[in-house]
Amino acid sequence: MIPFLDLKDINAQYSQQLKDACGRVIDSGWYIMGNELKQFESEFAQYCGVKHAIGVANGLDALILVLRAWKELKLLADGDEVIVPANTYIASVLAITANNLVPVLVEPDAGTFNLTLATVEAAITAKTRVILPVHLYGQLAPMPELMALAKRHGLLVLEDSAQSHGAAIEGQKAGSFADAAAFSFYPGKNFGALGDAGAVTTNDDQLADCVKALRNYGSHQKYLNLYTGVNSRLDEIQAAMLRVKLQYLPDETKIRQSVATQYLAKMRNNAVILPQVVVPEGHVWHLFVVRCLQRERLQQHLADAGVQTLIHYPVAPHQQPAYQGQFQYSLPITELLHQQVLSLPIGPTLTQDQIDQVIAAINSFSG
């Protein structure tokens, strides 16, 4: 069976460096908010092309803390509206409701899976304060256009970059377009830690200062708390692991792009809809997601052919029990996508034989 993603195989490539990094932290005797975190924040900020990267415990916290910081800075208030794609992972919506803000779910483009300028503009009301584009599956939303729209309406923009490490438009990377961005380093991401981890990126000094305090019990100085903060700190061992893996991210991204290029060129099946790519060199292919009217049949066919697949995501946020009855409007495109999408293997350790096997399995499916 070709695994959907073989994390053991991926991390084995640099296992000795990871072990050395872990040993370095153990020997240092400093395990929280130390030099490894400071160095990682500097290196990741430089990689993204921003002034600040603030390590936090996970990607959800990164989203929550940015919105919370804007509330502390009096830029947001309870009940303000946040525009977000309806087909995102639920974390994007959880961060909004956790801050007593109102998510306004809008339909994505069915080909790219991302927000469009038209759908966002149509959703803006007098209560709108934030646009939260999600760079789903590794392809950037149309950020230059969205930033221009936000500027015209005086709106804040928060990039959900959890799936888009290194994705770019004309050389500008994810996490550097908006007022702030949130990253996840969950182990299965293109740039994953060996546990939970996340970061906020921004060029805003005041925002960075506030997020740094909020992640640490609301404090910059021990026992002096400016805010009612939380404990959401990226620990030293995960920071050290990420410093190792950041060195390999550009090369692993190129491998993912090569696999996707082969899939797009060689998959020929009218029953399977391939993803649309806006900027080929800027898509980092966290996931390669196809659509099929007979998804369950296709998934079983691929399993029989020795190809493991996953569904991202089987249930849309507005249909989750957690939000039952809260969204009283129709989202037909989103609902259709959640019924049709299927993610194929696209890890950086796939062999050519495995790539060919996936392609052959798709092409042999009879819809």
Short mmCIF file of C-alpha atoms in Angstrom, two decimals:
data_model
loop_
_atom_site.label_atom_id
_atom_site.label_comp_id
_atom_site.label_asym_id
_atom_site.label_seq_id
_atom_site.Cartn_x
_atom_site.Cartn_y
_atom_site.Cartn_z
CA MET A 1 0.00 0.00 0.00
CA ILE A 2 1.31 3.44 -0.95
CA PRO A 3 0.83 5.48 2.26
CA PHE A 4 -0.94 8.81 2.04
CA LEU A 5 1.98 10.38 3.92
CA ASP A 6 4.88 8.52 5.52
CA LEU A 7 6.09 10.78 8.33
CA LYS A 8 8.57 8.21 9.58
CA ASP A 9 10.16 8.04 6.14
CA ILE A 10 10.21 11.84 5.81
CA ASN A 11 11.86 12.45 9.17
CA ALA A 12 14.31 9.58 8.68
CA GLN A 13 16.04 11.73 6.05
CA TYR A 14 17.45 13.97 8.76
CA SER A 15 16.92 11.85 11.88
CA GLN A 16 20.46 12.29 13.16
CA GLN A 17 20.20 16.07 12.92
CA LEU A 18 16.87 15.95 14.75
CA LYS A 19 18.39 13.80 17.48
CA ASP A 20 21.37 16.13 17.75
CA ALA A 21 19.02 19.12 18.03
CA CYS A 22 17.04 17.38 20.76
CA GLY A 23 20.24 16.53 22.60
CA ARG A 24 21.37 20.13 22.34
CA VAL A 25 18.20 21.27 24.09
CA ILE A 26 18.42 18.60 26.77
CA ASP A 27 22.02 19.51 27.50
CA SER A 28 21.23 23.23 27.65
CA GLY A 29 18.95 22.84 30.67
CA TRP A 30 16.62 25.52 29.21
CA TYR A 31 13.35 24.14 27.83
CA ILE A 32 10.88 27.03 27.46
CA MET A 33 11.37 30.46 25.82
CA GLY A 34 15.08 30.02 25.25
CA ASN A 35 17.65 30.43 22.51
CA GLU A 36 16.23 27.78 20.17
CA LEU A 37 12.90 29.61 20.03
CA LYS A 38 14.61 32.96 19.55
CA GLN A 39 16.71 31.59 16.69
CA PHE A 40 13.79 29.81 15.05
CA GLU A 41 11.63 32.92 15.19
CA SER A 42 14.38 34.91 13.51
CA GLU A 43 14.99 32.26 10.83
CA PHE A 44 11.31 31.74 10.04
CA ALA A 45 10.65 35.48 9.88
CA GLN A 46 13.50 35.80 7.40
CA TYR A 47 12.17 32.86 5.39
CA CYS A 48 8.70 34.42 5.15
CA GLY A 49 10.04 37.91 4.51
CA VAL A 50 8.55 39.60 7.59
CA LYS A 51 9.81 41.48 10.64
CA HIS A 52 8.32 39.20 13.28
CA ALA A 53 7.59 35.52 13.82
CA ILE A 54 6.15 34.57 17.19
CA GLY A 55 6.18 30.89 18.12
CA VAL A 56 3.02 29.54 19.74
CA ALA A 57 1.70 26.13 20.75
CA ASN A 58 -0.27 25.34 17.58
CA GLY A 59 -1.93 26.78 14.50
CA LEU A 60 -5.34 27.28 16.11
CA ASP A 61 -3.77 29.32 18.90
CA ALA A 62 -1.96 31.39 16.28
CA LEU A 63 -5.30 32.37 14.73
CA ILE A 64 -6.99 32.92 18.09
CA LEU A 65 -4.17 35.07 19.47
CA VAL A 66 -4.06 37.43 16.48
CA LEU A 67 -7.79 38.11 16.73
CA ARG A 68 -7.50 38.40 20.51
CA ALA A 69 -4.61 40.86 20.17
CA TRP A 70 -6.63 43.03 17.80
CA LYS A 71 -9.37 43.11 20.44
CA GLU A 72 -6.86 44.12 23.11
CA LEU A 73 -5.59 46.85 20.77
CA LYS A 74 -9.20 48.09 20.32
CA LEU A 75 -9.25 47.25 16.62
CA LEU A 76 -11.98 44.63 17.08
CA ALA A 77 -14.94 44.21 19.42
CA ASP A 78 -17.43 41.47 20.27
CA GLY A 79 -19.89 40.93 17.43
CA ASP A 80 -17.65 42.17 14.62
CA GLU A 81 -17.81 40.10 11.44
CA VAL A 82 -14.97 38.07 9.94
CA ILE A 83 -15.23 36.83 6.35
CA VAL A 84 -13.88 33.29 5.96
CA PRO A 85 -14.17 30.57 3.29
CA ALA A 86 -16.93 28.08 4.07
CA ASN A 87 -14.90 25.04 2.93
CA THR A 88 -11.99 25.53 5.32
CA TYR A 89 -10.98 23.28 8.19
CA ILE A 90 -13.02 24.08 11.29
CA ALA A 91 -10.03 25.68 13.08
CA SER A 92 -10.42 28.83 10.96
CA VAL A 93 -13.98 29.21 12.25
CA LEU A 94 -13.21 28.14 15.82
CA ALA A 95 -10.72 30.99 16.15
CA ILE A 96 -13.42 33.48 15.20
CA THR A 97 -16.10 32.21 17.55
CA ALA A 98 -13.57 31.77 20.38
CA ASN A 99 -13.15 35.55 20.29
CA ASN A 100 -16.90 36.31 20.31
CA LEU A 101 -16.69 37.42 16.70
CA VAL A 102 -19.11 36.45 13.94
CA PRO A 103 -17.92 34.21 11.09
CA VAL A 104 -19.40 35.08 7.71
CA LEU A 105 -18.95 31.98 5.57
CA VAL A 106 -18.54 32.58 1.85
CA GLU A 107 -18.35 30.20 -1.06
CA PRO A 108 -14.95 29.36 -2.60
CA ASP A 109 -13.98 28.98 -6.22
CA ALA A 110 -14.74 25.34 -7.08
CA GLY A 111 -11.54 24.97 -9.11
CA THR A 112 -8.93 26.52 -6.82
CA PHE A 113 -10.83 25.87 -3.54
CA ASN A 114 -9.91 29.42 -2.41
CA LEU A 115 -11.73 32.69 -1.85
CA THR A 116 -12.43 34.96 -4.80
CA LEU A 117 -12.50 38.73 -4.86
CA ALA A 118 -16.16 38.72 -5.95
CA THR A 119 -17.42 36.47 -3.15
CA VAL A 120 -15.56 38.44 -0.50
CA GLU A 121 -16.70 41.82 -1.77
CA ALA A 122 -20.32 40.66 -1.88
CA ALA A 123 -20.11 39.59 1.77
CA ILE A 124 -18.83 42.90 3.17
CA THR A 125 -21.30 44.68 5.47
CA ALA A 126 -21.15 47.60 7.89
CA LYS A 127 -20.10 45.11 10.59
CA THR A 128 -17.22 43.54 8.65
CA ARG A 129 -13.83 44.12 10.25
CA VAL A 130 -11.60 41.23 9.07
CA ILE A 131 -11.01 39.11 5.98
CA LEU A 132 -9.55 35.71 6.81
CA PRO A 133 -8.37 34.04 3.58
CA VAL A 134 -7.27 30.41 3.89
CA HIS A 135 -4.55 29.25 1.50
CA LEU A 136 -6.16 25.88 1.17
CA TYR A 137 -4.11 22.83 0.13
CA GLY A 138 -0.98 24.95 -0.49
CA GLN A 139 -2.18 27.49 -3.05
CA LEU A 140 -2.39 31.17 -2.16
CA ALA A 141 -5.69 33.00 -2.26
CA PRO A 142 -5.59 36.09 -4.54
CA MET A 143 -3.79 38.15 -1.91
CA PRO A 144 -2.82 41.29 -3.88
CA GLU A 145 -6.44 41.78 -4.93
CA LEU A 146 -7.79 40.96 -1.45
CA MET A 147 -5.36 43.37 0.20
CA ALA A 148 -6.42 46.15 -2.18
CA LEU A 149 -10.07 45.40 -1.38
CA ALA A 150 -9.35 45.45 2.35
CA LYS A 151 -7.59 48.77 2.06
CA ARG A 152 -10.55 50.32 0.24
CA HIS A 153 -12.90 49.22 3.01
CA GLY A 154 -10.55 49.76 5.96
CA LEU A 155 -10.47 46.07 6.90
CA LEU A 156 -7.86 43.94 8.66
CA VAL A 157 -6.58 40.80 6.93
CA LEU A 158 -5.40 37.63 8.66
CA GLU A 159 -3.89 34.90 6.46
CA ASP A 160 -4.55 31.33 7.52
CA SER A 161 -1.26 29.95 6.23
CA ALA A 162 -1.45 26.59 7.99
CA GLN A 163 -1.13 24.70 4.69
CA SER A 164 1.00 27.09 2.67
CA HIS A 165 4.55 27.30 4.02
CA GLY A 166 6.59 28.85 1.23
CA ALA A 167 3.70 29.37 -1.19
CA ALA A 168 4.22 32.55 -3.19
CA ILE A 169 2.94 35.04 -5.74
CA GLU A 170 5.69 36.77 -7.72
CA GLY A 171 8.21 35.76 -5.08
CA GLN A 172 6.26 37.08 -2.11
CA LYS A 173 5.60 34.31 0.37
CA ALA A 174 2.59 33.28 2.42
CA GLY A 175 2.52 35.07 5.74
CA SER A 176 3.86 38.35 4.38
CA PHE A 177 0.87 39.83 2.52
CA ALA A 178 -1.60 40.59 5.30
CA ASP A 179 -1.62 42.46 8.59
CA ALA A 180 -0.81 39.12 10.21
CA ALA A 181 -0.70 35.42 9.42
CA ALA A 182 -1.09 32.18 11.34
CA PHE A 183 0.95 29.05 10.65
CA SER A 184 0.58 25.49 11.87
CA PHE A 185 3.55 23.14 12.18
CA TYR A 186 1.43 20.06 12.85
CA PRO A 187 3.54 16.99 11.96
CA GLY A 188 1.62 16.31 8.73
CA LYS A 189 2.19 19.78 7.29
CA ASN A 190 4.79 20.44 4.58
CA PHE A 191 6.84 22.04 7.35
CA GLY A 192 5.96 19.98 10.38
CA ALA A 193 7.30 19.66 13.88
CA LEU A 194 7.42 16.38 15.80
CA GLY A 195 4.45 17.49 17.85
CA ASP A 196 2.08 20.44 17.95
CA ALA A 197 3.52 23.86 17.11
CA GLY A 198 2.55 27.10 15.40
CA ALA A 199 3.55 30.70 14.74
CA VAL A 200 2.22 34.16 14.02
CA THR A 201 3.96 36.36 11.45
CA THR A 202 3.53 40.11 11.07
CA ASN A 203 5.26 43.37 10.23
CA ASP A 204 3.28 45.19 12.92
CA ASP A 205 5.47 45.88 15.96
CA GLN A 206 2.53 46.61 18.27
CA LEU A 207 0.68 43.46 17.28
CA ALA A 208 3.81 41.34 17.69
CA ASP A 209 4.38 42.80 21.15
CA CYS A 210 0.81 42.02 22.19
CA VAL A 211 0.86 38.43 20.85
CA LYS A 212 4.15 37.77 22.63
CA ALA A 213 2.54 38.78 25.90
CA LEU A 214 -0.73 36.94 25.30
CA ARG A 215 1.02 33.63 24.59
CA ASN A 216 2.85 33.91 27.93
CA TYR A 217 0.00 34.45 30.43
CA GLY A 218 -0.37 38.04 29.22
CA SER A 219 3.10 38.89 30.46
CA HIS A 220 6.37 40.29 29.14
CA GLN A 221 7.86 40.47 32.61
CA LYS A 222 7.51 37.61 35.08
CA TYR A 223 4.68 38.13 37.58
CA LEU A 224 3.54 41.33 35.81
CA ASN A 225 0.53 40.55 33.65
CA LEU A 226 -0.73 43.13 31.16
CA TYR A 227 -3.53 40.95 29.81
CA THR A 228 -5.54 37.90 30.85
CA GLY A 229 -3.39 35.77 28.60
CA VAL A 230 -2.91 32.06 27.96
CA ASN A 231 -0.11 29.52 27.98
CA SER A 232 0.66 28.97 24.29
CA ARG A 233 4.42 28.81 23.93
CA LEU A 234 6.42 26.97 21.27
CA ASP A 235 8.80 24.85 23.35
CA GLU A 236 12.54 24.64 22.84
CA ILE A 237 12.62 21.05 21.51
CA GLN A 238 10.03 21.72 18.82
CA ALA A 239 11.77 24.98 17.89
CA ALA A 240 15.05 23.07 17.54
CA MET A 241 13.38 20.40 15.37
CA LEU A 242 11.85 23.07 13.15
CA ARG A 243 15.22 24.79 12.73
CA VAL A 244 16.56 21.55 11.26
CA LYS A 245 13.59 20.97 8.99
CA LEU A 246 13.43 24.56 7.69
CA GLN A 247 16.71 23.92 5.88
CA TYR A 248 15.05 21.17 3.82
CA LEU A 249 11.73 22.86 3.11
CA PRO A 250 12.70 24.45 -0.25
CA ASP A 251 13.95 21.15 -1.67
CA GLU A 252 10.96 19.20 -0.37
CA THR A 253 8.65 21.80 -1.89
CA LYS A 254 10.30 21.28 -5.29
CA ILE A 255 9.71 17.52 -4.99
CA ARG A 256 6.03 18.07 -4.19
CA GLN A 257 5.76 20.41 -7.19
CA SER A 258 7.39 17.78 -9.41
CA VAL A 259 4.93 15.11 -8.26
CA ALA A 260 1.98 17.45 -8.84
CA THR A 261 3.26 18.36 -12.30
CA GLN A 262 3.32 14.68 -13.23
CA TYR A 263 -0.15 14.11 -11.82
CA LEU A 264 -1.58 17.07 -13.74
CA ALA A 265 0.12 16.06 -17.00
CA LYS A 266 -0.54 12.33 -16.93
CA MET A 267 -3.86 11.82 -15.17
CA ARG A 268 -6.47 11.42 -17.87
CA ASN A 269 -9.89 10.43 -16.60
CA ASN A 270 -13.09 12.32 -17.34
CA ALA A 271 -14.59 11.04 -14.10
CA VAL A 272 -11.88 12.77 -12.04
CA ILE A 273 -11.65 16.58 -11.84
CA LEU A 274 -8.10 17.82 -11.28
CA PRO A 275 -7.30 20.94 -9.24
CA GLN A 276 -6.83 24.28 -10.98
CA VAL A 277 -3.49 26.03 -10.51
CA VAL A 278 -3.19 29.80 -10.70
CA VAL A 279 0.56 30.23 -10.08
CA PRO A 280 2.31 26.88 -10.75
CA GLU A 281 5.66 27.91 -9.30
CA GLY A 282 3.98 29.28 -6.17
CA HIS A 283 1.77 26.31 -5.25
CA VAL A 284 3.44 24.18 -2.55
CA TRP A 285 0.99 21.24 -2.75
CA HIS A 286 0.32 20.46 0.87
CA LEU A 287 -2.46 18.33 -0.59
CA PHE A 288 -3.30 17.17 -4.11
CA VAL A 289 -7.09 17.18 -4.07
CA VAL A 290 -9.23 15.82 -6.89
CA ARG A 291 -13.00 15.79 -7.21
CA CYS A 292 -15.21 12.90 -8.23
CA LEU A 293 -18.98 12.43 -8.38
CA GLN A 294 -18.42 8.82 -7.32
CA ARG A 295 -15.89 9.59 -4.58
CA GLU A 296 -16.53 6.49 -2.47
CA ARG A 297 -16.19 4.25 -5.51
CA LEU A 298 -12.98 6.03 -6.52
CA GLN A 299 -11.55 5.77 -3.01
CA GLN A 300 -12.28 2.04 -2.92
CA HIS A 301 -10.82 1.57 -6.40
CA LEU A 302 -7.62 3.30 -5.30
CA ALA A 303 -7.44 1.24 -2.11
CA ASP A 304 -7.82 -1.93 -4.17
CA ALA A 305 -4.96 -0.67 -6.35
CA GLY A 306 -2.77 -0.16 -3.25
CA VAL A 307 -3.14 3.63 -2.92
CA GLN A 308 -4.15 5.18 0.41
CA THR A 309 -6.23 8.36 0.23
CA LEU A 310 -7.87 10.75 2.70
CA ILE A 311 -10.79 13.18 2.57
CA HIS A 312 -10.11 16.84 3.43
CA TYR A 313 -12.75 17.40 4.71
CA PRO A 314 -15.80 15.13 4.93
CA VAL A 315 -18.03 17.61 6.82
CA ALA A 316 -18.13 21.37 6.28
CA PRO A 317 -17.83 23.61 9.36
CA HIS A 318 -21.39 24.93 9.08
CA GLN A 319 -22.69 21.35 9.16
CA GLN A 320 -20.73 20.31 12.23
CA PRO A 321 -22.70 19.54 15.43
CA ALA A 322 -20.70 22.25 17.21
CA TYR A 323 -22.35 24.91 15.03
CA GLN A 324 -25.76 23.33 14.64
CA GLY A 325 -28.38 25.94 13.78
CA GLN A 326 -25.95 28.86 13.73
CA PHE A 327 -25.65 29.31 9.96
CA GLN A 328 -29.02 29.86 8.34
CA TYR A 329 -27.93 30.26 4.74
CA SER A 330 -27.23 28.03 1.78
CA LEU A 331 -23.69 27.06 0.75
CA PRO A 332 -24.21 24.70 -2.20
CA ILE A 333 -20.70 24.92 -3.68
CA THR A 334 -19.09 24.18 -0.32
CA GLU A 335 -21.42 21.29 0.36
CA LEU A 336 -20.77 19.84 -3.10
CA LEU A 337 -17.01 20.06 -2.61
CA HIS A 338 -17.18 18.27 0.73
CA GLN A 339 -19.07 15.47 -1.00
CA GLN A 340 -16.56 15.16 -3.86
CA VAL A 341 -13.01 15.94 -2.69
CA LEU A 342 -10.37 13.23 -2.31
CA SER A 343 -6.70 13.74 -1.44
CA LEU A 344 -4.02 11.67 -3.19
CA PRO A 345 -0.51 10.86 -1.88
CA ILE A 346 1.98 13.67 -2.57
CA GLY A 347 4.70 13.37 0.08
CA PRO A 348 8.32 14.30 -0.64
CA THR A 349 9.52 10.70 -0.28
CA LEU A 350 7.30 9.17 -2.98
CA THR A 351 9.29 7.08 -5.46
CA GLN A 352 8.81 7.31 -9.21
CA ASP A 353 7.26 3.84 -9.18
CA GLN A 354 4.75 4.97 -6.56
CA ILE A 355 3.93 8.13 -8.53
CA ASP A 356 3.35 6.04 -11.66
CA GLN A 357 1.17 3.64 -9.67
CA VAL A 358 -1.06 6.45 -8.42
CA ILE A 359 -1.42 7.82 -11.94
CA ALA A 360 -2.24 4.40 -13.36
CA ALA A 361 -4.81 3.78 -10.64
CA ILE A 362 -6.59 7.06 -11.38
CA ASN A 363 -6.56 6.45 -15.12
CA SER A 364 -7.99 2.94 -14.73
CA PHE A 365 -11.03 4.08 -12.76
CA SER A 366 -14.30 3.73 -14.64
CA GLY A 367 -16.76 6.31 -13.38
#
